Amino acid sequence: MMKPTLIYTADGSHSIYLPHLNEHYHSVHGAIQESMHVFIYAGLHAVANNPINLLEVGLGTGLNVFLTMIENKNQPRSISYTSLEKYPLTAEIYQSLNYAKLLNEDEKDFLKIHQCAWEVPVAIHEHFYLIKHHVSLQQWHTKQQFHLIYFDAFAPEKQPDMWTEEIFKKIYELLEPGGIMVTYCAKGVVKRTLKSCGLQVQSLPGPPGKREMIRAIKPKQTIL
Ligand SMILES: C[S@@+](CC[C@H](N)C(=O)[O-])C[C@H]1O[C@@H](n2cnc3c(N)ncnc32)[C@H](O)[C@@H]1O
């Protein structure tokens, strides 16, 4: 496997390129821009709960954790953020990421996301608890349900096993009734699979460079 490479995206923020998959962790049009649009504006802002149980599929660079933590400083709610990662990044890579600098935030807060212990909840900021699991979504089992899921797997063409009916049935079970899942992907086949698993699907305008994105909602009541 070739080494992950640090790249610059169009808004100046870093992302990672994986040569063996020919895939980036974020949109090359802007990593911070994309994460704000898809996960913060279309996800976090669409959920009114307090406390919030949030699940992320794919911790990666920690950018979504960091942006959620920063956003929560404005009108703090209590956030329990669970993040799954099958292939954690090395310290060499995460220490080079320029997110704290670009966002005018304390680098120590960003590093805490990567350096805190796995498998236990850690208060990494006021009202913000992070629990990282070093596991794949497929291998992870819980009875917990979530108000919000950030579904940030690699694209369907690169990682088809993450966009199947089996996976979205699991996402359905992981959502609270009325809970939502957001993803940057907007493929027709993904929308159809989500619907076949009982989720309501909304197509929203995508971030720069992408026409659409998906928000999926678990209905509050199932009609028998
Ligand atoms: C598109 S990247 C996005 C990562 C992250 N959200 C970010 O902002 O950097 C996808 C992430 O999912 C992780 N991943 C791949 N397969 C996975 C699986 N089966 N379960 C959980 N995470 C997985 C990858 O290692 C990678 O970190």
JSON list of C-alpha atoms and ligand atoms in Angstrom, two decimals, residues 15-16 18 21 23-26 31 34-35 39 56-65 81 83-89 97 99 133 135-139 150-155 159 161-162 167 184, ligand 1:
[
{"chain": "A", "resi": 15, "resn": "SER", "atom": "CA", "xyz": [-6.78, 16.83, 2.62]},
{"chain": "A", "resi": 16, "resn": "ILE", "atom": "CA", "xyz": [-5.29, 13.37, 2.17]},
{"chain": "A", "resi": 18, "resn": "LEU", "atom": "CA", "xyz": [-4.66, 7.73, -1.11]},
{"chain": "A", "resi": 21, "resn": "LEU", "atom": "CA", "xyz": [-7.52, 3.93, -4.10]},
{"chain": "A", "resi": 23, "resn": "GLU", "atom": "CA", "xyz": [-9.26, 8.79, -3.70]},
{"chain": "A", "resi": 24, "resn": "HIS", "atom": "CA", "xyz": [-9.24, 11.96, -1.59]},
{"chain": "A", "resi": 25, "resn": "TYR", "atom": "CA", "xyz": [-10.62, 12.32, 1.94]},
{"chain": "A", "resi": 26, "resn": "HIS", "atom": "CA", "xyz": [-12.47, 15.51, 0.90]},
{"chain": "A", "resi": 31, "resn": "ALA", "atom": "CA", "xyz": [-12.08, 20.43, 2.45]},
{"chain": "A", "resi": 34, "resn": "GLU", "atom": "CA", "xyz": [-17.27, 20.93, 1.99]},
{"chain": "A", "resi": 35, "resn": "SER", "atom": "CA", "xyz": [-17.35, 19.75, 5.61]},
{"chain": "A", "resi": 39, "resn": "PHE", "atom": "CA", "xyz": [-22.02, 18.17, 7.96]},
{"chain": "A", "resi": 56, "resn": "GLU", "atom": "CA", "xyz": [-19.46, 9.74, 12.46]},
{"chain": "A", "resi": 57, "resn": "VAL", "atom": "CA", "xyz": [-18.54, 6.99, 10.04]},
{"chain": "A", "resi": 58, "resn": "GLY", "atom": "CA", "xyz": [-14.87, 7.68, 9.21]},
{"chain": "A", "resi": 59, "resn": "LEU", "atom": "CA", "xyz": [-12.91, 9.90, 11.66]},
{"chain": "A", "resi": 60, "resn": "GLY", "atom": "CA", "xyz": [-10.07, 10.38, 9.13]},
{"chain": "A", "resi": 61, "resn": "THR", "atom": "CA", "xyz": [-8.38, 13.77, 9.56]},
{"chain": "A", "resi": 62, "resn": "GLY", "atom": "CA", "xyz": [-10.70, 14.72, 12.47]},
{"chain": "A", "resi": 63, "resn": "LEU", "atom": "CA", "xyz": [-11.92, 17.74, 10.52]},
{"chain": "A", "resi": 64, "resn": "ASN", "atom": "CA", "xyz": [-15.62, 17.04, 11.16]},
{"chain": "A", "resi": 65, "resn": "VAL", "atom": "CA", "xyz": [-14.98, 16.58, 14.89]},
{"chain": "A", "resi": 81, "resn": "TYR", "atom": "CA", "xyz": [-19.64, 12.48, 19.45]},
{"chain": "A", "resi": 83, "resn": "SER", "atom": "CA", "xyz": [-16.48, 8.35, 15.65]},
{"chain": "A", "resi": 84, "resn": "LEU", "atom": "CA", "xyz": [-15.52, 5.09, 13.94]},
{"chain": "A", "resi": 85, "resn": "GLU", "atom": "CA", "xyz": [-12.25, 4.61, 12.10]},
{"chain": "A", "resi": 86, "resn": "LYS", "atom": "CA", "xyz": [-10.87, 1.46, 10.53]},
{"chain": "A", "resi": 87, "resn": "TYR", "atom": "CA", "xyz": [-7.51, 2.94, 9.47]},
{"chain": "A", "resi": 88, "resn": "PRO", "atom": "CA", "xyz": [-6.30, 5.71, 11.86]},
{"chain": "A", "resi": 89, "resn": "LEU", "atom": "CA", "xyz": [-3.83, 8.22, 10.41]},
{"chain": "A", "resi": 97, "resn": "LEU", "atom": "CA", "xyz": [-2.77, 19.24, 8.96]},
{"chain": "A", "resi": 99, "resn": "TYR", "atom": "CA", "xyz": [-6.97, 23.15, 10.06]},
{"chain": "A", "resi": 133, "resn": "HIS", "atom": "CA", "xyz": [-13.65, 3.40, 18.17]},
{"chain": "A", "resi": 135, "resn": "VAL", "atom": "CA", "xyz": [-13.23, -0.49, 14.23]},
{"chain": "A", "resi": 136, "resn": "SER", "atom": "CA", "xyz": [-15.07, -0.75, 10.93]},
{"chain": "A", "resi": 137, "resn": "LEU", "atom": "CA", "xyz": [-18.78, 0.11, 10.78]},
{"chain": "A", "resi": 138, "resn": "GLN", "atom": "CA", "xyz": [-19.39, -3.49, 9.71]},
{"chain": "A", "resi": 139, "resn": "GLN", "atom": "CA", "xyz": [-17.71, -4.91, 12.84]},
{"chain": "A", "resi": 150, "resn": "TYR", "atom": "CA", "xyz": [-22.23, 12.02, 9.51]},
{"chain": "A", "resi": 151, "resn": "PHE", "atom": "CA", "xyz": [-21.78, 9.37, 6.83]},
{"chain": "A", "resi": 152, "resn": "ASP", "atom": "CA", "xyz": [-18.32, 10.15, 5.44]},
{"chain": "A", "resi": 153, "resn": "ALA", "atom": "CA", "xyz": [-17.10, 6.93, 3.81]},
{"chain": "A", "resi": 154, "resn": "PHE", "atom": "CA", "xyz": [-15.05, 6.90, 0.61]},
{"chain": "A", "resi": 155, "resn": "ALA", "atom": "CA", "xyz": [-17.09, 7.28, -2.58]},
{"chain": "A", "resi": 159, "resn": "GLN", "atom": "CA", "xyz": [-15.62, 1.61, -1.59]},
{"chain": "A", "resi": 161, "resn": "ASP", "atom": "CA", "xyz": [-19.20, -2.21, 0.31]},
{"chain": "A", "resi": 162, "resn": "MET", "atom": "CA", "xyz": [-20.01, 0.95, 2.35]},
{"chain": "A", "resi": 167, "resn": "ILE", "atom": "CA", "xyz": [-25.04, -0.91, 5.59]},
{"chain": "A", "resi": 184, "resn": "TYR", "atom": "CA", "xyz": [-21.78, 14.38, 0.49]},
{"chain": "B", "resi": 1, "resn": "LIG", "atom": "C1", "xyz": [-13.75, 10.17, 2.98]},
{"chain": "B", "resi": 1, "resn": "LIG", "atom": "S1", "xyz": [-12.66, 9.80, 4.33]},
{"chain": "B", "resi": 1, "resn": "LIG", "atom": "C2", "xyz": [-13.33, 11.03, 5.43]},
{"chain": "B", "resi": 1, "resn": "LIG", "atom": "C3", "xyz": [-12.75, 11.09, 6.76]},
{"chain": "B", "resi": 1, "resn": "LIG", "atom": "C4", "xyz": [-13.11, 12.19, 7.74]},
{"chain": "B", "resi": 1, "resn": "LIG", "atom": "N1", "xyz": [-14.48, 12.34, 8.02]},
{"chain": "B", "resi": 1, "resn": "LIG", "atom": "C5", "xyz": [-12.38, 13.47, 7.45]},
{"chain": "B", "resi": 1, "resn": "LIG", "atom": "O1", "xyz": [-13.01, 14.53, 7.46]},
{"chain": "B", "resi": 1, "resn": "LIG", "atom": "O2", "xyz": [-11.17, 13.43, 7.25]},
{"chain": "B", "resi": 1, "resn": "LIG", "atom": "C6", "xyz": [-13.29, 8.18, 4.82]},
{"chain": "B", "resi": 1, "resn": "LIG", "atom": "C7", "xyz": [-12.77, 7.63, 6.14]},
{"chain": "B", "resi": 1, "resn": "LIG", "atom": "O3", "xyz": [-13.45, 6.40, 6.47]},
{"chain": "B", "resi": 1, "resn": "LIG", "atom": "C8", "xyz": [-12.51, 5.45, 6.96]},
{"chain": "B", "resi": 1, "resn": "LIG", "atom": "N2", "xyz": [-13.04, 4.10, 6.71]},
{"chain": "B", "resi": 1, "resn": "LIG", "atom": "C9", "xyz": [-12.84, 3.31, 5.63]},
{"chain": "B", "resi": 1, "resn": "LIG", "atom": "N3", "xyz": [-13.55, 2.17, 5.74]},
{"chain": "B", "resi": 1, "resn": "LIG", "atom": "C10", "xyz": [-14.22, 2.24, 6.92]},
{"chain": "B", "resi": 1, "resn": "LIG", "atom": "C11", "xyz": [-15.11, 1.36, 7.58]},
{"chain": "B", "resi": 1, "resn": "LIG", "atom": "N4", "xyz": [-15.46, 0.19, 7.04]},
{"chain": "B", "resi": 1, "resn": "LIG", "atom": "N5", "xyz": [-15.61, 1.72, 8.79]},
{"chain": "B", "resi": 1, "resn": "LIG", "atom": "C12", "xyz": [-15.24, 2.92, 9.34]},
{"chain": "B", "resi": 1, "resn": "LIG", "atom": "N6", "xyz": [-14.40, 3.80, 8.74]},
{"chain": "B", "resi": 1, "resn": "LIG", "atom": "C13", "xyz": [-13.89, 3.46, 7.55]},
{"chain": "B", "resi": 1, "resn": "LIG", "atom": "C14", "xyz": [-11.26, 5.77, 6.16]},
{"chain": "B", "resi": 1, "resn": "LIG", "atom": "O4", "xyz": [-10.11, 5.23, 6.75]},
{"chain": "B", "resi": 1, "resn": "LIG", "atom": "C15", "xyz": [-11.29, 7.30, 6.14]},
{"chain": "B", "resi": 1, "resn": "LIG", "atom": "O5", "xyz": [-10.67, 7.83, 7.27]}
]
